[in-house]
Short mmCIF file of C-alpha atoms in Angstrom, two decimals:
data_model
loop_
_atom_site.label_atom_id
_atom_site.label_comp_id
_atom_site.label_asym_id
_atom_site.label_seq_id
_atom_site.Cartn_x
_atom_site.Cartn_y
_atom_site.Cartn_z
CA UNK A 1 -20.69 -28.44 2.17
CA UNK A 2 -23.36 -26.11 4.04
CA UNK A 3 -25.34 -23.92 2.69
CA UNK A 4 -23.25 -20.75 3.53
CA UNK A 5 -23.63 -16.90 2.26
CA UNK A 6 -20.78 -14.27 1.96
CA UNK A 7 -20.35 -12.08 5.41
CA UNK A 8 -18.57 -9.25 6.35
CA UNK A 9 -15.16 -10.57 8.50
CA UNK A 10 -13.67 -7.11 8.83
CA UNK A 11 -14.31 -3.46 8.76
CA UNK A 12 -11.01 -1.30 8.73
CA UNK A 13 -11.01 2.86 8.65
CA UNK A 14 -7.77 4.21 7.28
CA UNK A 15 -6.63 7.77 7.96
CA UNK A 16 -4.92 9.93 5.64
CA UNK A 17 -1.34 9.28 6.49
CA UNK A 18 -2.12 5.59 5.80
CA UNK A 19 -2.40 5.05 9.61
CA UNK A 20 -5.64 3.14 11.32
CA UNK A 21 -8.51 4.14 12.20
CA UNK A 22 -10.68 1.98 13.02
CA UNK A 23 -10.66 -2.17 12.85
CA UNK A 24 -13.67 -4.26 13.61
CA UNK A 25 -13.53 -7.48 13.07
CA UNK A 26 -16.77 -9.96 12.98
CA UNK A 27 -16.87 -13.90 13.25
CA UNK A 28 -17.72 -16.10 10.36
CA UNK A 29 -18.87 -19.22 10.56
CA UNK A 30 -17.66 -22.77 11.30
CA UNK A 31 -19.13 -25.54 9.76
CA UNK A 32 -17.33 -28.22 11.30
CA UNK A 33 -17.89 -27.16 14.89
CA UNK A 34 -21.47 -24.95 14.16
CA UNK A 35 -20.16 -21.83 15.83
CA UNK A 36 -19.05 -18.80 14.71
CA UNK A 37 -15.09 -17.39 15.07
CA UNK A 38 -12.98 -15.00 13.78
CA UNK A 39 -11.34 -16.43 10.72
CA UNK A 40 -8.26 -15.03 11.75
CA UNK A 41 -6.59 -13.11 13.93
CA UNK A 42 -6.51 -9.41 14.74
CA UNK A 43 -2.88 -9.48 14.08
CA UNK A 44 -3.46 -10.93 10.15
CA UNK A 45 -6.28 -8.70 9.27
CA UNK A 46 -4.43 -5.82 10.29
CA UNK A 47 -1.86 -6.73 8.02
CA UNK A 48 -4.53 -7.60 5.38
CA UNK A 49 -5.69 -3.95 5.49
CA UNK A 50 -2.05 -2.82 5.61
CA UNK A 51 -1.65 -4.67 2.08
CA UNK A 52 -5.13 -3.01 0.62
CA UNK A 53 -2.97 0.07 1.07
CA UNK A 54 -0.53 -0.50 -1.60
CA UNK A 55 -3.38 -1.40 -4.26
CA UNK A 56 -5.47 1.81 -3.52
CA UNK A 57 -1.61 3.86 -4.38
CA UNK A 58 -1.78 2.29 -7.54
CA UNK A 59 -4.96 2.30 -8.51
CA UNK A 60 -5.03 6.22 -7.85
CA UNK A 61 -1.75 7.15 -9.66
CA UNK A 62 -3.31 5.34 -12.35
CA UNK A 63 -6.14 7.55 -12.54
CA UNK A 64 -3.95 10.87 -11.52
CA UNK A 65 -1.87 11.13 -15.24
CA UNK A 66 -5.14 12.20 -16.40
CA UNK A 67 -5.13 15.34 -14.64
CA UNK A 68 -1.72 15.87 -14.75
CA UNK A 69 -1.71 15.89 -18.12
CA UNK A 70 -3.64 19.31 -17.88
CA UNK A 71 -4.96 19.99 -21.48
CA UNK A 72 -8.65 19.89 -20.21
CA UNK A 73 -9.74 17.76 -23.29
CA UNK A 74 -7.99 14.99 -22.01
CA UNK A 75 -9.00 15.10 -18.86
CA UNK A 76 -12.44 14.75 -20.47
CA UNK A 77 -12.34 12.21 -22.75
CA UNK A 78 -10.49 9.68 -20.35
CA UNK A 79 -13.21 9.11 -17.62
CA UNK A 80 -12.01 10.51 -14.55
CA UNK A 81 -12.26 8.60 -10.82
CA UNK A 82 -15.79 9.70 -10.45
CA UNK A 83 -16.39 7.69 -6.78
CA UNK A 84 -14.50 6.44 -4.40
CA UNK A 85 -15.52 3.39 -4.91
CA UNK A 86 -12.35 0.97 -5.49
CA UNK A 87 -14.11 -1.95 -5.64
CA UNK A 88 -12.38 -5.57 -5.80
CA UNK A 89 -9.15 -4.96 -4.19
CA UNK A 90 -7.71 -8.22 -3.92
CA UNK A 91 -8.93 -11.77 -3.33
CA UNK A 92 -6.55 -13.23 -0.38
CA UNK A 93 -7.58 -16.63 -1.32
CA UNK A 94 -11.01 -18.88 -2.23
CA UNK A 95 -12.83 -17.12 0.78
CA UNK A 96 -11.56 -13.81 1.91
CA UNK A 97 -11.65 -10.74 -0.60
CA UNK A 98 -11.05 -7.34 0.17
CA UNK A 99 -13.16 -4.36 -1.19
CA UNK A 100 -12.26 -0.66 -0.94
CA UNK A 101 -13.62 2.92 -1.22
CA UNK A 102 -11.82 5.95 -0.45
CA UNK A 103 -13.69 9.68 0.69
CA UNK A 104 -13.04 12.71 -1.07
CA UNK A 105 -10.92 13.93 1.95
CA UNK A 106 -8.68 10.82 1.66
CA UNK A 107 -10.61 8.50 4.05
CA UNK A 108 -9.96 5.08 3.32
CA UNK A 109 -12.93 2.25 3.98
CA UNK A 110 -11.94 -1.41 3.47
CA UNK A 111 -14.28 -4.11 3.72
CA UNK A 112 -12.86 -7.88 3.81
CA UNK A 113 -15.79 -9.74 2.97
CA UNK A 114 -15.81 -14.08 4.08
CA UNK A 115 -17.56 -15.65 1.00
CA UNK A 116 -18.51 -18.66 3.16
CA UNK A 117 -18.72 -16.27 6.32
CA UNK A 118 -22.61 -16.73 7.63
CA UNK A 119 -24.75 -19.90 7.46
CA UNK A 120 -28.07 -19.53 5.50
CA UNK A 121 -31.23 -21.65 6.87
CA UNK A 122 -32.93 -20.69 4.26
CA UNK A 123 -30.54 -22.05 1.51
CA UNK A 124 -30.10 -25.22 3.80
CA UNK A 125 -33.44 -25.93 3.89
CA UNK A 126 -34.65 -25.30 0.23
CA UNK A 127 -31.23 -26.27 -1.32
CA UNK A 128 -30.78 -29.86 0.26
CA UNK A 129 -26.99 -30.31 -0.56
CA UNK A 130 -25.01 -28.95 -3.48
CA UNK A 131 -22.37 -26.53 -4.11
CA UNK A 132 -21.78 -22.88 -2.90
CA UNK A 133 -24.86 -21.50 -5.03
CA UNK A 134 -28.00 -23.35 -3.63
CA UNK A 135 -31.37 -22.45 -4.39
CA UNK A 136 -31.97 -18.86 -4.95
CA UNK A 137 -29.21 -17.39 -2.93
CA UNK A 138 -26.14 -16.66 -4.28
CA UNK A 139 -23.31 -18.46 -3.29
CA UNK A 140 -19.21 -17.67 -2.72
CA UNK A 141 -18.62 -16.80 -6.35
CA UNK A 142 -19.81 -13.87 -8.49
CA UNK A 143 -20.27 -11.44 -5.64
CA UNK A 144 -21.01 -8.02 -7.80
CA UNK A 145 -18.87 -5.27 -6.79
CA UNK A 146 -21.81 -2.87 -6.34
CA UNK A 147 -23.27 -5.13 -3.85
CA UNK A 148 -20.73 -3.80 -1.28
CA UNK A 149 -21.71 0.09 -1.71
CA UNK A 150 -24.43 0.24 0.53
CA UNK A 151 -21.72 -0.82 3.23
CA UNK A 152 -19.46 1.92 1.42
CA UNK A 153 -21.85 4.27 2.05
CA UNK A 154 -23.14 3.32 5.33
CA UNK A 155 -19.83 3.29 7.06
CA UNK A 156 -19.20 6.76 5.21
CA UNK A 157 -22.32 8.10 6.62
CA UNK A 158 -20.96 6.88 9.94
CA UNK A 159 -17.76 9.21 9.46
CA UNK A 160 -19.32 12.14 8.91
CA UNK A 161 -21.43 11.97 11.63
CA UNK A 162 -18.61 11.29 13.82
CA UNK A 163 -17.16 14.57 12.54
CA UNK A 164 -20.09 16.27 13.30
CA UNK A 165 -19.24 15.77 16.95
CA UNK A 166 -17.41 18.31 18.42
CA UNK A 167 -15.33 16.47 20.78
CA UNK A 168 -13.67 14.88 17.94
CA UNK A 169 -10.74 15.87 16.83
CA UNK A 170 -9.84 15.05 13.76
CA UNK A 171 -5.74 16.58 14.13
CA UNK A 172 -5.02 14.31 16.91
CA UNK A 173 -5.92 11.17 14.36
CA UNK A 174 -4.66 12.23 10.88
CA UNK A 175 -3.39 15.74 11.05
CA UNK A 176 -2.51 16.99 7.73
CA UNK A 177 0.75 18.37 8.79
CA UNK A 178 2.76 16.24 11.51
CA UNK A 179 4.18 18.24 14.25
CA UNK A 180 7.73 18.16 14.06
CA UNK A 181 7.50 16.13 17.78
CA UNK A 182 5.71 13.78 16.52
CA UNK A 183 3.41 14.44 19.82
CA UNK A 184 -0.37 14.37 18.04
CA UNK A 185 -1.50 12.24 15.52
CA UNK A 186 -2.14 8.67 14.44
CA UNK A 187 -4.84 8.07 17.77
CA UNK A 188 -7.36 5.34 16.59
CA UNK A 189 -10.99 5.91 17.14
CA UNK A 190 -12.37 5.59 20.23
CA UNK A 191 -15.97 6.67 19.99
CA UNK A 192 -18.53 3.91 21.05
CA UNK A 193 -21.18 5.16 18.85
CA UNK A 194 -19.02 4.60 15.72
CA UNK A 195 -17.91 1.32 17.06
CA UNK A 196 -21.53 0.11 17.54
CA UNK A 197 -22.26 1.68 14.11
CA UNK A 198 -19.53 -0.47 12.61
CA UNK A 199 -20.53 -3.07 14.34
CA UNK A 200 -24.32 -2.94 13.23
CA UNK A 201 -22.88 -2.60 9.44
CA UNK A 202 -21.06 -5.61 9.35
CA UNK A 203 -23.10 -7.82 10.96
CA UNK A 204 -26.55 -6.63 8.77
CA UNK A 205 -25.02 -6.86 5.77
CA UNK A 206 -25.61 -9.69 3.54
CA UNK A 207 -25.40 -9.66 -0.28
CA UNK A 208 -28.75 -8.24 -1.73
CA UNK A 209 -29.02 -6.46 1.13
CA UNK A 210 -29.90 -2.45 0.05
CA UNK A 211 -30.58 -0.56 3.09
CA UNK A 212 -27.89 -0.10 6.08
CA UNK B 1 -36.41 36.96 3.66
CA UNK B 2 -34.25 34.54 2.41
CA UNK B 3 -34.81 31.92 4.57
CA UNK B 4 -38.30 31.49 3.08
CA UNK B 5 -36.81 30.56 -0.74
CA UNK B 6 -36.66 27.70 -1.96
CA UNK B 7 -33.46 25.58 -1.07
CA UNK B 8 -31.27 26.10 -4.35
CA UNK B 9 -28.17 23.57 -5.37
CA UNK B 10 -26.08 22.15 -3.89
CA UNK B 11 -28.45 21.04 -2.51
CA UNK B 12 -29.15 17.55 -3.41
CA UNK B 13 -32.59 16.45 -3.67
CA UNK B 14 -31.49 12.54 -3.31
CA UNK B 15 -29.66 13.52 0.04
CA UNK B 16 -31.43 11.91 2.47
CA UNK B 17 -29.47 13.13 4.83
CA UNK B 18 -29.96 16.72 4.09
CA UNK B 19 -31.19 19.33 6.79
CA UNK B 20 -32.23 23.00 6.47
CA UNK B 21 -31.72 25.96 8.60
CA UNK B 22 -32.03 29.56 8.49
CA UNK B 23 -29.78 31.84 6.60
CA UNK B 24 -29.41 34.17 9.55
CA UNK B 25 -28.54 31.08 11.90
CA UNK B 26 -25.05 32.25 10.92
CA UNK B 27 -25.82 35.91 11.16
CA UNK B 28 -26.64 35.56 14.53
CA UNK B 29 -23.69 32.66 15.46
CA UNK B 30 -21.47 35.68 13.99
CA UNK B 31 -23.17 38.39 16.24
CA UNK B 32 -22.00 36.18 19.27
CA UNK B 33 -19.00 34.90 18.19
CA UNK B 34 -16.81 37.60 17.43
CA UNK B 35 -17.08 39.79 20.85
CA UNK B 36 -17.12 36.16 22.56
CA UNK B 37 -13.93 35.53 21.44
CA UNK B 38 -12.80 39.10 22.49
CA UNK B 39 -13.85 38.55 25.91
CA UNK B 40 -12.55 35.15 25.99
CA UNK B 41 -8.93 36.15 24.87
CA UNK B 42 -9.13 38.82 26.95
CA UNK B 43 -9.76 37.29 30.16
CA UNK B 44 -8.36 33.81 29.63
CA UNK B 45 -5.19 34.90 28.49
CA UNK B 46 -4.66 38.03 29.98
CA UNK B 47 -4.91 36.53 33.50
CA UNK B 48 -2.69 33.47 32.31
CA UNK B 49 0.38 36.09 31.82
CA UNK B 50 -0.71 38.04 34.65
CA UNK B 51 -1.23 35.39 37.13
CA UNK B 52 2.84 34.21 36.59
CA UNK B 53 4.02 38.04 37.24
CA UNK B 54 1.28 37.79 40.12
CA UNK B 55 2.50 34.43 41.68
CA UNK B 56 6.05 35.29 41.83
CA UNK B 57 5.67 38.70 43.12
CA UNK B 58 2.85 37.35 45.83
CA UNK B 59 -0.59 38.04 45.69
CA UNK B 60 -0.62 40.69 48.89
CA UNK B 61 1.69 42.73 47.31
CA UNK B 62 -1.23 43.86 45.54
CA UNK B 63 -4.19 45.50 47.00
CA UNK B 64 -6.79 42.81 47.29
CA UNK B 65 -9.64 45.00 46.31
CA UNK B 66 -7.71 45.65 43.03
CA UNK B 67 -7.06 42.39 42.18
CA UNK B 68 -10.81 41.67 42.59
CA UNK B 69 -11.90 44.88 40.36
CA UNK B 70 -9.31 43.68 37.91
CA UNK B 71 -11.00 40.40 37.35
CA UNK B 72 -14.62 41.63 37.86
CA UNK B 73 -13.45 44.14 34.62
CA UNK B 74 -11.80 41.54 33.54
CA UNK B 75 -8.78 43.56 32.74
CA UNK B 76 -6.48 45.29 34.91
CA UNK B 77 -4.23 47.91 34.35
CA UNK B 78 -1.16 45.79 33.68
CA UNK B 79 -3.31 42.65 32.24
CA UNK B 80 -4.98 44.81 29.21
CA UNK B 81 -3.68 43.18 26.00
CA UNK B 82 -1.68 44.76 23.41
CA UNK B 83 -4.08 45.63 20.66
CA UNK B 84 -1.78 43.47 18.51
CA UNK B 85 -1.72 40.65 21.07
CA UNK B 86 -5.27 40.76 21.81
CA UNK B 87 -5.89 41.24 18.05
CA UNK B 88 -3.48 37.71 17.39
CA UNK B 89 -5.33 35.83 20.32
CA UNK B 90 -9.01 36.88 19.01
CA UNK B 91 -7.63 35.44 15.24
CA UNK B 92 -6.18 32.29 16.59
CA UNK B 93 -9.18 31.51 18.62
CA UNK B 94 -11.82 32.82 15.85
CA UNK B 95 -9.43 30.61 13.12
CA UNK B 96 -9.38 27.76 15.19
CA UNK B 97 -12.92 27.20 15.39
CA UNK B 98 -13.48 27.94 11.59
CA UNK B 99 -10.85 25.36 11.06
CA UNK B 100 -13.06 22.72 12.96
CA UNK B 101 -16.20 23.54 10.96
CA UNK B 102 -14.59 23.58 7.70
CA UNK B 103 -13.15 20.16 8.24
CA UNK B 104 -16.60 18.91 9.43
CA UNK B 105 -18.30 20.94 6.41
CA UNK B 106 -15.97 19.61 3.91
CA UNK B 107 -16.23 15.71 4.80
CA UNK B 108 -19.90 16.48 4.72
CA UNK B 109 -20.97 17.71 1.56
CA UNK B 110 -17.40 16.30 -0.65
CA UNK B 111 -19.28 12.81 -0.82
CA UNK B 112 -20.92 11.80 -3.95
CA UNK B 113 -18.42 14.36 -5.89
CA UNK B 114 -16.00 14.37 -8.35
CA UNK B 115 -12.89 13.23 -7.05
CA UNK B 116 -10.04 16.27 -6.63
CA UNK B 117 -7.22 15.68 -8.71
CA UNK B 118 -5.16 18.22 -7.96
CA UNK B 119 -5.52 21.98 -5.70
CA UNK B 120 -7.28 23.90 -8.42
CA UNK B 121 -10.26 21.37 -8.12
CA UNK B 122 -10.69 21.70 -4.35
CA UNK B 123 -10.33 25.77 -4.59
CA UNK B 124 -13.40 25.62 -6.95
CA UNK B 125 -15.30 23.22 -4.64
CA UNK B 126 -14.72 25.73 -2.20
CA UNK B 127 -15.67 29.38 -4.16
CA UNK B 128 -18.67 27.55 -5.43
CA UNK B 129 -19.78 24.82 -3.18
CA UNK B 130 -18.96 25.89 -0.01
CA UNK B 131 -19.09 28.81 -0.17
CA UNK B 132 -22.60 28.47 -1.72
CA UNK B 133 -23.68 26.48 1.07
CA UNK B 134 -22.33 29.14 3.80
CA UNK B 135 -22.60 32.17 2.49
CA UNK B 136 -25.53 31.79 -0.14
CA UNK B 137 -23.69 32.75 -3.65
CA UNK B 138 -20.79 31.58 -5.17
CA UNK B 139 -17.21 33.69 -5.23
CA UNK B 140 -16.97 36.53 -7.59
CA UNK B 141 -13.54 36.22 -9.09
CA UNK B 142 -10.71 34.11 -8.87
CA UNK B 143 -7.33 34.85 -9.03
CA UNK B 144 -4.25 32.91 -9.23
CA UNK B 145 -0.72 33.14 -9.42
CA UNK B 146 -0.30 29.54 -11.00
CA UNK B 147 2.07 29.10 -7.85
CA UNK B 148 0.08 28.18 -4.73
CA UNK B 149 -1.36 31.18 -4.24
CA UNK B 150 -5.02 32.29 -5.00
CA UNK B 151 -7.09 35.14 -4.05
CA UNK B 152 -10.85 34.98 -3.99
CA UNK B 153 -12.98 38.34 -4.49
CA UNK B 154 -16.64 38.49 -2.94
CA UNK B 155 -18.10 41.97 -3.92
CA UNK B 156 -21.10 41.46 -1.50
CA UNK B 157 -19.95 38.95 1.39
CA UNK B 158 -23.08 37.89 3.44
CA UNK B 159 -21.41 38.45 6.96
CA UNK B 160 -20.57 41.76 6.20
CA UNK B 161 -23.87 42.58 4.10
CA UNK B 162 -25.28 44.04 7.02
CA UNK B 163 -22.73 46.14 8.43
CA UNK B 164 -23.17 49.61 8.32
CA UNK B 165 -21.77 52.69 10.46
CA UNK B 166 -21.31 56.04 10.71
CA UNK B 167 -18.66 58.04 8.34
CA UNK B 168 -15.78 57.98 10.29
CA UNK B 169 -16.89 55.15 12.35
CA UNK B 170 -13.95 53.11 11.27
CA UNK B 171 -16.45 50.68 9.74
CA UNK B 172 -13.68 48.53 7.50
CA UNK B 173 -11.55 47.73 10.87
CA UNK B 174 -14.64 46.89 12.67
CA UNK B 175 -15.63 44.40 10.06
CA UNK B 176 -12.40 42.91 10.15
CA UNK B 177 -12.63 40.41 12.82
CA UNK B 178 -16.10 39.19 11.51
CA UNK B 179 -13.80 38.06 8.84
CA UNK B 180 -11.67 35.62 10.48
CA UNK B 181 -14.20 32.84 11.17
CA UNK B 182 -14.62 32.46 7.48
CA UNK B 183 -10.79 32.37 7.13
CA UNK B 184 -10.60 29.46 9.25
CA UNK B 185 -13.66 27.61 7.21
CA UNK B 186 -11.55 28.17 4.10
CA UNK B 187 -8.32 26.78 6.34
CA UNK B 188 -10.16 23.33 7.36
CA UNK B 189 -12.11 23.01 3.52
CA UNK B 190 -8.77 22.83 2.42
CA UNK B 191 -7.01 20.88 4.92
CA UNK B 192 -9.97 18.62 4.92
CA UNK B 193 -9.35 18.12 1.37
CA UNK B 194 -5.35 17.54 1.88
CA UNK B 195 -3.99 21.04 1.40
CA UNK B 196 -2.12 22.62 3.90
CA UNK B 197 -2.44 26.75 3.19
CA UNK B 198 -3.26 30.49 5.28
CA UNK B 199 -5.47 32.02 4.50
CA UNK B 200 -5.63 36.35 5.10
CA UNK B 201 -8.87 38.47 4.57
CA UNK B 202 -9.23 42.19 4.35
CA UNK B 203 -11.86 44.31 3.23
CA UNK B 204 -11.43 47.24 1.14
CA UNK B 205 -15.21 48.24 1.44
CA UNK B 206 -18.00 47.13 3.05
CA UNK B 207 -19.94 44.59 1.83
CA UNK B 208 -16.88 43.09 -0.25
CA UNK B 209 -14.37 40.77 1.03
CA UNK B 210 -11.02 39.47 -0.59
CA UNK B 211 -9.56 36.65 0.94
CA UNK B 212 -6.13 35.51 -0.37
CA UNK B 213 -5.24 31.44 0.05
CA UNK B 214 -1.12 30.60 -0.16
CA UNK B 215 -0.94 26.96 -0.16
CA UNK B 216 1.95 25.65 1.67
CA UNK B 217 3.61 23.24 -0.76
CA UNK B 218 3.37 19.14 0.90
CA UNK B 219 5.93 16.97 0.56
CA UNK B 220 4.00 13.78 -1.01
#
């Protein structure tokens, strides 16, 4: 097997009303032919980001009874959602495992991460053969959680600066109420600087990696 | 005066993201914006009216020269607003650009927060955070109806801090419109944060301000 690290394969943003924002998706690479593709297509990663949809629903109701409850004491002592961060949201199978966060306005970030998604000279050369883990640099298993934050974080600082531009409009993507027409609402993304931004996120990040 | 302290929380030292301007930056944006959007609704939507009534009943019906007066005075006779129309069209327009900042505002400074469980937890974010971070103090007093609606006393509100006039001079109504850009920051914080709501502000007298929030109950 080659010496391969975990990648990012896709970047999705997910509006409020559950409807996308924003899908990149990044090659990973091939050991049998050397080159790098898309692991799969557009078509099944949308509907892998579709699926992280239903986890992040259950993973928040489980945190709202808390609140609900409202005596304040017990919405003390059992620790509240303090991030976003969702972390491990499910492991499609031995290589692809999707990771989420969601913003404090309801902003949902997933990252799909390819544990054999990037070729690594550096554990080819000093590894020589062996398993997923050679020499040094950590292989498919045991990726920490916390390693995908700094994506979390980049891609949120990414949002927010593509709020801060006034010729975005964040009604016609996820308005909060839906016009009775249905005219407005659900438009994707279409800002190249965010696009590039994704784009330079996904393809810098490796695990270890602390600065986007 | 102010602009010279020290930045106080929330500001957040680890930010690295964080940029600093002058207190009176809004002063001044409010100074602009509020007889901008008077002259905008004025002749932007008075002509819009007027120009049907105009096209149907042809242009030289008219005298030309009054037609060009009316639009160098940007209001005609016939195309001066109602005071209540004018007064709606100067809200909407003043609201709707609030509504844009608050949303921006809101995604902004929400990260690294406590999540918000449920509407009470985003109204505080907004009487202290936000409203420390545009107006330089925190709300005075809360109120709530434990039924969607909540009403938010600021004895001295910065916008109007520096209002004065002469007795008589009608000072309260003046201030009024300066009041409606905060409405709509209040109306995008809170949309921003999932909460559809209206928000109404009055002033009783001068430098206080009480804004009352009804939250428009969402379907989940």
């Amino acid at each position: 097997m080659a010496a391969t690290i975990p990648s990012i394969a896709c970047l999705g943003v997910i509006g409020r009303n559950n409807n996308p924002l924003h899908i990149t998706i990044f090659p990973s690479y091939d050991p049998a032919s050397n080159t790098r593709a898309p692991l799969r297509t557009p078509l099944q990663f949308s509907l892998l980001l579709s699926s992280t949809l239903d986890i992040f629903e259950t993973r928040a109701r489980r945190a709202a009874p808390s609140a609900t409850g409202g005596a304040p004491a017990a919405a003390a002592s059992s620790t509240p959602l303090l991030t976003g961060d969702f972390g491990l949201l499910h492991a499609v199978d031995e290589r692809l495992a999707a990771y989420g966060f969601e913003t404090n306005t309801g902003v949902k970030f997933v990252a799909v991460v390819d544990m054999r998604g990037r070729f690594s000279p550096a554990a080819a050369g000093s590894g020589g053969g062996g398993g997923g883990g050679a020499a040094g640099i950590r292989g498919g298993v045991g990726l920490r959680e916390t390693e995908l934050r700094v994506v979390f974080r980049a891609m949120q600082n990414a949002y927010v600066r593509l709020l801060q531009n006034p010729f975005y409009d964040p009604d016609e993507h996820a308005p909060l109420v839906l016009p009775p027409g249905g005219g407005v609402g659900g438009k994707k993304i279409t800002s190249r600087k965010f696009s590039e931004e994704m784009r330079r996120i996904g393809e810098g990040w490796a695990p270890g990696v602390t600065n986007l | 005066m102010s602009s010279f302290d020290q930045p106080l929380p929330p500001f957040n030292a680890s930010d690295p993201n964080a940029s600093f301007l002058s207190t009176s930056c809004l002063d001044f944006l409010m100074i602009e914006l509020v007889p901008m959007a008077y002259r905008v609704a004025n002749e932007l939507d008075a002509p819009e009216s007027a120009g049907e009534s105009n096209s149907s009943s042809s242009n030289n019906n008219n005298g030309s020269g009054e037609t060009t007066t009316g639009a160098g005075a940007s209001v005609g006779p016939h195309t001066k607003l109602e005071e209540d129309e004018e007064r709606d069209a100067v809200f909407f327009r003043l609201d709707g650009l609030g509504y844009r900042v608050g949303l921006g505002l809101v995604e902004r400074f929400s990260r690294d927060r406590p999540r918000f469980n449920d509407t009470l937890d985003a109204i505080k974010f907004v009487c202290k955070d936000l409203w420390m971070l545009v107006f330089k103090k925190q709300v005075d007093n809360l109120k709530t109806n434990h039924r969607g609606v909540y009403v938010l006393t600021d004895n001295v509100f910065r916008p109007l801090s520096r209002m004065s006039a002469d007795p008589g001079g009608h000072a309260v109504v003046r201030a009024q419109p300066f009041l409606w850009f905060p409405c709509g920051i209040i109306r995008g914080a809170l949309a921003a944060m999932g909460i559809a709501a209206t928000v109404q502000a009055e002033t009783n007298e001068l430098p206080g301000a009480v804004f009352q929030i009804k939250t428009v109950p969402v379907k989940q």
